[in-house]
């Protein structure tokens, strides 16, 4: 049997006719960038997250960059971010010259609330929790710290569409929630796309201006904006997928349940789930001290896996200017050396999951 690390064809086939209908509707309409489909998607996604506003953008990175900009965070300001995140979270902070302050993760691979307070300085302006792998962060604790120090909270929800804490969606806990709809995300488009959600009229309006050259009224420019507009085609396709997202997320939960009950190899660390949260299993991440050997073993059995992520941002060449070295964030470094993401795509079959579990239990 062969099981790929990820594949997107089955999720297209699941709702093929609806996707083709939506795409055809847009192609025939003669209107392709920012329009009725984008507006409808924004309204539907705002409702889904429980926020008052959603602003569609060109990517998840843009959602982070424009959020940081909309909050006037720039040179001299600090933003707290987990040390084990994808580099895009950090790029969202550094794009306009602000400084990332790395804080180590807890046993759920998420920003450790207990380590936030010691990292706060006079320059701290915001906390950026990342709901990594679709596991929600401890948002009540993070909000308590943020309120105590009057900090903004910018949630990186690129991996957590539909995940909730105490019944409240990720993205609606912070000042702004930032989403990516990159094709491999749980709510993926068929190209690049992103969005922010917020309850603030002012922030939503600011990001609406920023995404379209600083303009709402054609050729009248209020601020120095960028081009980060969402396509009608992507919005129409996202509307189809959003309708089916609860069903797709239930499928991911079944995959995770099966992995969690069927993997019995005592040398494999299974993911833990915080009390009172609903994760969405963007990745199913196991940990092993012999990770590279495990990955080879699975590869030999025809099973694809991925490492999210092999190099923590502070050790990335891109951030050598920050001056960090090995040993500065040992928990993130250990994650990078031990984590392995198992196949968990929409449309994976029970037989495929059982095959992966058997191969893992075979690993000495
Ligand atoms: C994918 C991702 C992003 C960036 O989204 P893009 O749409 O690729 O720009 C940001 N943060 C995290 C945690 C991600 O996984």
CSV table of C-alpha atoms and ligand atoms in Angstrom, one decimal:
chain,number,residue,atom,x,y,z
A,1,UNK,CA,0.0,0.0,0.0
A,2,UNK,CA,1.1,3.6,-0.6
A,3,UNK,CA,0.0,6.4,1.6
A,4,UNK,CA,1.1,9.9,0.6
A,5,UNK,CA,1.9,12.5,3.2
A,6,UNK,CA,-0.8,14.7,1.7
A,7,UNK,CA,-2.9,14.8,-1.4
A,8,UNK,CA,-5.5,17.3,-2.5
A,9,UNK,CA,-7.3,15.4,-5.3
A,10,UNK,CA,-9.7,13.5,-3.0
A,11,UNK,CA,-11.1,16.7,-1.4
A,12,UNK,CA,-11.8,18.1,-4.9
A,13,UNK,CA,-13.6,14.9,-6.0
A,14,UNK,CA,-15.8,15.0,-2.8
A,15,UNK,CA,-17.6,18.1,-4.0
A,16,UNK,CA,-16.5,18.2,-7.6
A,17,UNK,CA,-19.8,19.3,-9.1
A,18,UNK,CA,-20.3,22.1,-6.6
A,19,UNK,CA,-16.8,23.4,-7.3
A,20,UNK,CA,-17.3,23.3,-11.1
A,21,UNK,CA,-20.6,25.1,-10.8
A,22,UNK,CA,-19.1,27.9,-8.6
A,23,UNK,CA,-16.0,28.3,-10.9
A,24,UNK,CA,-18.2,28.4,-14.0
A,25,UNK,CA,-20.5,31.0,-12.4
A,26,UNK,CA,-17.5,33.3,-11.7
A,27,UNK,CA,-15.8,32.7,-15.1
A,28,UNK,CA,-19.1,33.6,-16.9
A,29,UNK,CA,-19.7,36.7,-14.7
A,30,UNK,CA,-16.9,38.8,-16.2
A,31,UNK,CA,-15.9,40.1,-12.7
A,32,UNK,CA,-12.9,38.5,-11.1
A,33,UNK,CA,-11.4,40.5,-8.2
A,34,UNK,CA,-13.3,41.8,-5.1
A,35,UNK,CA,-17.0,41.4,-5.8
A,36,UNK,CA,-20.2,39.7,-4.8
A,37,UNK,CA,-18.5,36.3,-4.1
A,38,UNK,CA,-15.9,37.9,-1.9
A,39,UNK,CA,-18.5,39.8,0.0
A,40,UNK,CA,-20.7,36.7,0.4
A,41,UNK,CA,-17.7,34.7,1.6
A,42,UNK,CA,-16.7,37.4,4.1
A,43,UNK,CA,-20.1,37.4,5.5
A,44,UNK,CA,-20.3,33.7,5.8
A,45,UNK,CA,-16.8,33.3,7.3
A,46,UNK,CA,-17.4,36.1,9.8
A,47,UNK,CA,-20.5,34.2,10.9
A,48,UNK,CA,-18.6,30.9,11.0
A,49,UNK,CA,-16.0,32.4,13.4
A,50,UNK,CA,-18.5,34.4,15.4
A,51,UNK,CA,-16.9,37.7,14.5
A,52,UNK,CA,-18.5,40.9,13.2
A,53,UNK,CA,-16.1,41.4,10.3
A,54,UNK,CA,-14.1,39.4,7.9
A,55,UNK,CA,-11.8,41.0,5.3
A,56,UNK,CA,-10.6,38.7,2.4
A,57,UNK,CA,-7.0,39.0,1.5
A,58,UNK,CA,-4.4,37.5,-0.9
A,59,UNK,CA,-2.7,35.2,1.6
A,60,UNK,CA,-2.2,34.3,5.2
A,61,UNK,CA,1.1,36.1,5.4
A,62,UNK,CA,-0.7,39.3,4.2
A,63,UNK,CA,-3.3,38.8,7.0
A,64,UNK,CA,-0.5,38.8,9.6
A,65,UNK,CA,1.4,41.7,7.9
A,66,UNK,CA,-1.6,43.9,7.5
A,67,UNK,CA,-2.9,43.2,11.0
A,68,UNK,CA,0.5,44.3,12.5
A,69,UNK,CA,0.3,47.4,10.3
A,70,UNK,CA,-3.3,48.1,11.1
A,71,UNK,CA,-2.4,48.2,14.8
A,72,UNK,CA,0.5,50.6,14.1
A,73,UNK,CA,3.1,48.1,15.3
A,74,UNK,CA,6.5,48.9,13.8
A,75,UNK,CA,10.2,49.7,14.6
A,76,UNK,CA,11.0,49.7,18.3
A,77,UNK,CA,7.9,47.6,19.1
A,78,UNK,CA,8.0,44.0,20.3
A,79,UNK,CA,5.6,41.1,19.6
A,80,UNK,CA,5.6,37.9,21.5
A,81,UNK,CA,5.5,34.8,19.2
A,82,UNK,CA,6.1,31.1,19.8
A,83,UNK,CA,9.6,29.8,19.2
A,84,UNK,CA,8.4,26.7,17.3
A,85,UNK,CA,6.1,28.3,14.7
A,86,UNK,CA,6.1,28.4,10.9
A,87,UNK,CA,8.3,31.3,9.7
A,88,UNK,CA,5.3,33.2,8.3
A,89,UNK,CA,4.2,34.2,11.8
A,90,UNK,CA,7.6,35.8,12.4
A,91,UNK,CA,7.6,37.4,9.0
A,92,UNK,CA,4.3,39.1,9.8
A,93,UNK,CA,6.1,40.8,12.7
A,94,UNK,CA,9.4,41.7,11.0
A,95,UNK,CA,7.9,42.9,7.7
A,96,UNK,CA,7.3,46.4,9.0
A,97,UNK,CA,10.3,46.5,11.3
A,98,UNK,CA,8.9,45.2,14.6
A,99,UNK,CA,10.9,42.8,16.8
A,100,UNK,CA,9.8,39.2,17.4
A,101,UNK,CA,10.3,38.0,21.0
A,102,UNK,CA,10.3,34.2,21.0
A,103,UNK,CA,8.6,32.4,23.8
A,104,UNK,CA,8.9,28.6,24.2
A,105,UNK,CA,5.9,26.2,23.7
A,106,UNK,CA,4.1,24.0,26.3
A,107,UNK,CA,3.4,20.3,26.0
A,108,UNK,CA,0.7,21.0,23.4
A,109,UNK,CA,3.2,22.6,21.0
A,110,UNK,CA,1.6,26.0,21.7
A,111,UNK,CA,2.8,29.3,23.2
A,112,UNK,CA,3.2,28.6,27.0
A,113,UNK,CA,1.0,31.1,28.9
A,114,UNK,CA,3.3,30.9,31.9
A,115,UNK,CA,6.3,32.0,29.9
A,116,UNK,CA,4.6,35.1,28.4
A,117,UNK,CA,4.7,37.4,31.4
A,118,UNK,CA,8.5,37.2,31.9
A,119,UNK,CA,9.0,38.1,28.2
A,120,UNK,CA,7.0,41.3,28.4
A,121,UNK,CA,8.9,44.6,28.3
A,122,UNK,CA,8.0,48.3,28.0
A,123,UNK,CA,8.2,47.8,24.2
A,124,UNK,CA,5.8,44.9,24.0
A,125,UNK,CA,2.7,45.7,22.0
A,126,UNK,CA,1.1,42.4,21.1
A,127,UNK,CA,1.0,38.7,21.6
A,128,UNK,CA,0.7,36.4,18.6
A,129,UNK,CA,-0.5,32.9,19.6
A,130,UNK,CA,-0.3,30.4,16.8
A,131,UNK,CA,-2.8,27.5,17.0
A,132,UNK,CA,-0.2,25.1,15.7
A,133,UNK,CA,-1.3,21.8,14.0
A,134,UNK,CA,-5.0,22.9,14.7
A,135,UNK,CA,-4.6,22.6,18.5
A,136,UNK,CA,-6.1,25.7,20.1
A,137,UNK,CA,-3.9,27.7,22.5
A,138,UNK,CA,-4.9,28.5,26.1
A,139,UNK,CA,-6.7,31.6,25.0
A,140,UNK,CA,-8.3,32.5,28.4
A,141,UNK,CA,-4.9,32.6,30.0
A,142,UNK,CA,-3.4,34.5,27.1
A,143,UNK,CA,-6.2,37.1,27.2
A,144,UNK,CA,-5.7,37.6,30.9
A,145,UNK,CA,-2.1,38.5,30.4
A,146,UNK,CA,-2.9,40.7,27.4
A,147,UNK,CA,-5.5,42.6,29.4
A,148,UNK,CA,-3.2,43.0,32.3
A,149,UNK,CA,-0.5,44.7,30.2
A,150,UNK,CA,-2.9,46.2,27.6
A,151,UNK,CA,-1.5,44.3,24.7
A,152,UNK,CA,-3.2,43.4,21.4
A,153,UNK,CA,-3.7,39.7,20.6
A,154,UNK,CA,-3.1,38.7,17.0
A,155,UNK,CA,-4.1,35.1,16.5
A,156,UNK,CA,-2.4,33.1,13.8
A,157,UNK,CA,-5.3,30.8,12.8
A,158,UNK,CA,-3.7,29.5,9.5
A,159,UNK,CA,-4.0,26.0,10.9
A,160,UNK,CA,-7.0,26.2,13.1
A,161,UNK,CA,-10.2,27.0,11.0
A,162,UNK,CA,-13.1,25.8,13.1
A,163,UNK,CA,-11.0,24.9,16.2
A,164,UNK,CA,-12.5,26.3,19.4
A,165,UNK,CA,-11.8,26.9,23.1
A,166,UNK,CA,-14.8,26.5,25.5
A,167,UNK,CA,-17.1,26.6,22.4
A,168,UNK,CA,-15.7,29.9,21.1
A,169,UNK,CA,-13.9,29.8,17.8
A,170,UNK,CA,-10.2,30.5,17.4
A,171,UNK,CA,-9.9,33.9,15.7
A,172,UNK,CA,-12.6,35.4,17.8
A,173,UNK,CA,-10.5,35.5,21.1
A,174,UNK,CA,-8.0,38.1,19.9
A,175,UNK,CA,-8.0,41.6,18.6
A,176,UNK,CA,-7.7,40.1,15.1
A,177,UNK,CA,-7.7,36.5,13.8
A,178,UNK,CA,-5.5,35.8,10.8
A,179,UNK,CA,-6.4,33.0,8.4
A,180,UNK,CA,-4.6,31.4,5.5
A,181,UNK,CA,-6.6,29.5,2.8
A,182,UNK,CA,-3.5,28.1,1.1
A,183,UNK,CA,-4.6,24.8,-0.6
A,184,UNK,CA,-3.2,22.5,2.0
A,185,UNK,CA,-4.9,24.3,5.0
A,186,UNK,CA,-8.1,22.8,6.4
A,187,UNK,CA,-10.2,25.4,4.6
A,188,UNK,CA,-8.1,25.6,1.5
A,189,UNK,CA,-8.7,27.5,-1.7
A,190,UNK,CA,-7.4,26.5,-5.2
A,191,UNK,CA,-4.6,29.0,-5.1
A,192,UNK,CA,-3.4,31.6,-2.5
A,193,UNK,CA,-6.0,33.3,-0.3
A,194,UNK,CA,-6.3,34.6,3.2
A,195,UNK,CA,-8.5,36.7,5.5
A,196,UNK,CA,-8.7,38.5,8.9
A,197,UNK,CA,-11.6,38.5,11.3
A,198,UNK,CA,-12.3,41.1,14.0
A,199,UNK,CA,-15.0,42.6,16.0
A,200,UNK,CA,-13.5,46.1,15.6
A,201,UNK,CA,-15.2,48.3,12.9
A,202,UNK,CA,-12.1,50.5,12.8
A,203,UNK,CA,-9.6,47.7,12.3
A,204,UNK,CA,-11.7,46.0,9.6
A,205,UNK,CA,-12.1,49.3,7.8
A,206,UNK,CA,-8.3,50.0,8.0
A,207,UNK,CA,-7.5,46.5,6.5
A,208,UNK,CA,-10.1,47.0,3.8
A,209,UNK,CA,-8.3,50.2,2.8
A,210,UNK,CA,-4.8,48.7,3.1
A,211,UNK,CA,-5.7,45.7,0.9
A,212,UNK,CA,-6.8,47.8,-2.1
A,213,UNK,CA,-4.1,50.5,-2.5
A,214,UNK,CA,-5.5,52.5,0.4
A,215,UNK,CA,-8.7,53.1,-1.5
A,216,UNK,CA,-12.4,52.3,-1.1
A,217,UNK,CA,-13.6,54.8,-3.6
A,218,UNK,CA,-11.9,54.2,-7.0
A,219,UNK,CA,-8.8,56.5,-7.5
A,220,UNK,CA,-9.3,58.2,-4.1
A,221,UNK,CA,-6.4,57.0,-1.8
A,222,UNK,CA,-6.7,57.5,1.9
A,223,UNK,CA,-3.5,55.8,3.0
A,224,UNK,CA,-0.4,54.1,1.4
A,225,UNK,CA,-1.9,50.7,0.8
A,226,UNK,CA,-0.9,47.5,-1.0
A,227,UNK,CA,-2.5,45.0,-3.4
A,228,UNK,CA,-3.8,42.1,-1.3
A,229,UNK,CA,-7.2,41.5,-2.9
A,230,UNK,CA,-9.0,38.2,-2.8
A,231,UNK,CA,-10.2,36.8,-6.2
A,232,UNK,CA,-13.8,36.1,-6.9
A,233,UNK,CA,-12.8,32.6,-8.1
A,234,UNK,CA,-11.1,31.7,-4.8
A,235,UNK,CA,-14.0,33.2,-2.8
A,236,UNK,CA,-16.6,31.2,-4.7
A,237,UNK,CA,-14.7,28.0,-4.2
A,238,UNK,CA,-14.1,28.8,-0.5
A,239,UNK,CA,-17.8,29.2,-0.1
A,240,UNK,CA,-18.4,25.7,-1.3
A,241,UNK,CA,-15.7,24.3,1.0
A,242,UNK,CA,-16.9,26.3,4.0
A,243,UNK,CA,-20.3,24.7,3.6
A,244,UNK,CA,-18.8,21.3,4.0
A,245,UNK,CA,-16.1,22.2,6.5
A,246,UNK,CA,-17.9,20.9,9.6
A,247,UNK,CA,-18.2,17.5,7.9
A,248,UNK,CA,-14.5,17.6,6.8
A,249,UNK,CA,-13.4,18.5,10.3
A,250,UNK,CA,-15.4,15.5,11.7
A,251,UNK,CA,-13.6,13.3,9.3
A,252,UNK,CA,-10.2,14.7,10.6
A,253,UNK,CA,-11.4,14.0,14.1
A,254,UNK,CA,-12.1,10.4,13.2
A,255,UNK,CA,-8.6,10.0,11.7
A,256,UNK,CA,-7.1,11.4,14.8
A,257,UNK,CA,-9.2,9.1,17.1
A,258,UNK,CA,-8.1,6.1,15.1
A,259,UNK,CA,-4.4,7.1,15.2
A,260,UNK,CA,-4.7,7.8,19.0
A,261,UNK,CA,-6.3,4.4,19.8
A,262,UNK,CA,-4.4,2.2,17.3
A,263,UNK,CA,-0.8,3.5,17.8
A,264,UNK,CA,0.5,1.5,20.8
A,265,UNK,CA,4.3,1.7,20.2
A,266,UNK,CA,5.5,3.0,23.6
A,267,UNK,CA,8.4,4.9,22.0
A,268,UNK,CA,6.0,7.2,20.1
A,269,UNK,CA,4.7,10.4,21.7
A,270,UNK,CA,1.1,11.0,20.8
A,271,UNK,CA,-0.3,14.5,20.6
A,272,UNK,CA,-2.1,15.7,23.7
A,273,UNK,CA,-5.3,17.7,23.7
A,274,UNK,CA,-6.0,20.5,26.2
A,275,UNK,CA,-9.2,20.2,28.2
A,276,UNK,CA,-12.1,22.2,27.0
A,277,UNK,CA,-10.9,22.6,23.4
A,278,UNK,CA,-11.9,21.2,20.1
A,279,UNK,CA,-8.9,20.8,17.9
A,280,UNK,CA,-9.1,20.4,14.1
A,281,UNK,CA,-6.1,18.2,13.4
A,282,UNK,CA,-4.5,20.2,10.6
A,283,UNK,CA,-1.6,17.9,11.3
A,284,UNK,CA,-1.4,14.7,13.4
A,285,UNK,CA,2.1,15.1,14.9
A,286,UNK,CA,3.9,12.3,16.8
A,287,UNK,CA,7.2,12.7,18.6
A,288,UNK,CA,10.1,10.3,18.6
A,289,UNK,CA,13.7,10.4,19.7
A,290,UNK,CA,14.5,8.4,16.6
A,291,UNK,CA,12.4,10.6,14.4
A,292,UNK,CA,14.7,10.3,11.3
A,293,UNK,CA,14.9,6.5,11.5
A,294,UNK,CA,11.1,6.4,12.0
A,295,UNK,CA,10.6,8.6,8.9
A,296,UNK,CA,12.8,6.3,6.9
A,297,UNK,CA,11.0,3.2,8.2
A,298,UNK,CA,7.7,4.6,7.1
A,299,UNK,CA,9.1,5.7,3.8
A,300,UNK,CA,10.3,2.1,3.2
A,301,UNK,CA,6.7,1.0,3.9
A,302,UNK,CA,5.4,3.4,1.2
A,303,UNK,CA,4.2,6.0,3.8
A,304,UNK,CA,4.9,9.7,3.3
A,305,UNK,CA,5.4,12.0,6.3
A,306,UNK,CA,6.5,15.6,6.8
A,307,UNK,CA,8.3,17.6,9.4
A,308,UNK,CA,6.7,20.7,10.7
A,309,UNK,CA,9.2,22.3,11.0
A,310,UNK,CA,12.8,21.1,10.8
A,311,UNK,CA,14.4,24.5,11.5
A,312,UNK,CA,12.9,26.9,14.2
A,313,UNK,CA,12.8,30.5,13.1
A,314,UNK,CA,15.5,31.7,15.5
A,315,UNK,CA,18.0,29.3,13.7
A,316,UNK,CA,16.8,30.1,10.2
A,317,UNK,CA,19.4,31.8,8.0
A,318,UNK,CA,16.7,34.3,7.2
A,319,UNK,CA,17.0,35.5,10.8
A,320,UNK,CA,20.7,35.3,11.4
A,321,UNK,CA,20.6,39.1,12.0
A,322,UNK,CA,18.7,38.5,15.2
A,323,UNK,CA,21.9,36.8,16.6
A,324,UNK,CA,20.4,33.7,18.1
A,325,UNK,CA,22.3,30.4,18.2
A,326,UNK,CA,21.7,26.7,19.0
A,327,UNK,CA,20.6,26.3,22.6
A,328,UNK,CA,18.8,29.6,22.9
A,329,UNK,CA,15.3,28.0,22.6
A,330,UNK,CA,15.9,24.4,23.5
A,331,UNK,CA,12.2,23.3,23.6
A,332,UNK,CA,11.6,24.6,20.0
A,333,UNK,CA,14.9,23.0,19.0
A,334,UNK,CA,13.8,19.7,20.5
A,335,UNK,CA,10.5,19.9,18.7
A,336,UNK,CA,12.3,20.4,15.4
A,337,UNK,CA,14.4,17.3,16.1
A,338,UNK,CA,11.6,15.0,17.2
A,339,UNK,CA,8.2,15.8,15.5
A,340,UNK,CA,6.8,13.9,12.6
A,341,UNK,CA,3.5,14.6,10.8
A,342,UNK,CA,1.5,11.5,9.8
A,343,UNK,CA,-0.9,11.5,6.8
A,344,UNK,CA,-4.2,13.2,7.6
A,345,UNK,CA,-5.8,14.5,4.4
A,346,UNK,CA,-9.5,14.8,3.5
A,347,UNK,CA,-10.5,11.5,2.0
A,348,UNK,CA,-7.9,9.2,3.7
A,349,UNK,CA,-9.4,5.7,4.2
A,350,UNK,CA,-9.6,3.7,7.4
A,351,UNK,CA,-7.5,1.0,5.7
A,352,UNK,CA,-4.8,3.5,5.0
A,353,UNK,CA,-4.8,4.8,8.6
A,354,UNK,CA,-4.6,1.2,9.9
A,355,UNK,CA,-1.7,0.5,7.6
A,356,UNK,CA,0.2,3.6,9.0
A,357,UNK,CA,-0.5,2.5,12.6
A,358,UNK,CA,0.7,-1.0,11.9
A,359,UNK,CA,3.9,0.3,10.3
A,360,UNK,CA,4.5,2.6,13.3
A,361,UNK,CA,3.9,-0.3,15.8
A,362,UNK,CA,6.4,-2.3,13.7
A,363,UNK,CA,9.1,0.3,14.4
A,364,UNK,CA,11.7,-0.9,16.9
B,1,LIG,C1,0.4,28.7,6.2
B,1,LIG,C2,0.7,29.5,7.4
B,1,LIG,C3,0.9,30.9,7.3
B,1,LIG,C4,0.9,31.6,6.0
B,1,LIG,O1,-0.1,31.5,5.2
B,1,LIG,P1,0.1,31.7,3.6
B,1,LIG,O2,-1.3,31.7,3.1
B,1,LIG,O3,0.9,30.6,3.1
B,1,LIG,O4,0.8,33.0,3.4
B,1,LIG,C5,1.1,31.6,8.5
B,1,LIG,N1,1.2,31.0,9.7
B,1,LIG,C6,1.1,29.6,9.8
B,1,LIG,C7,1.2,29.0,11.1
B,1,LIG,C8,0.9,28.8,8.7
B,1,LIG,O5,0.8,27.5,8.8
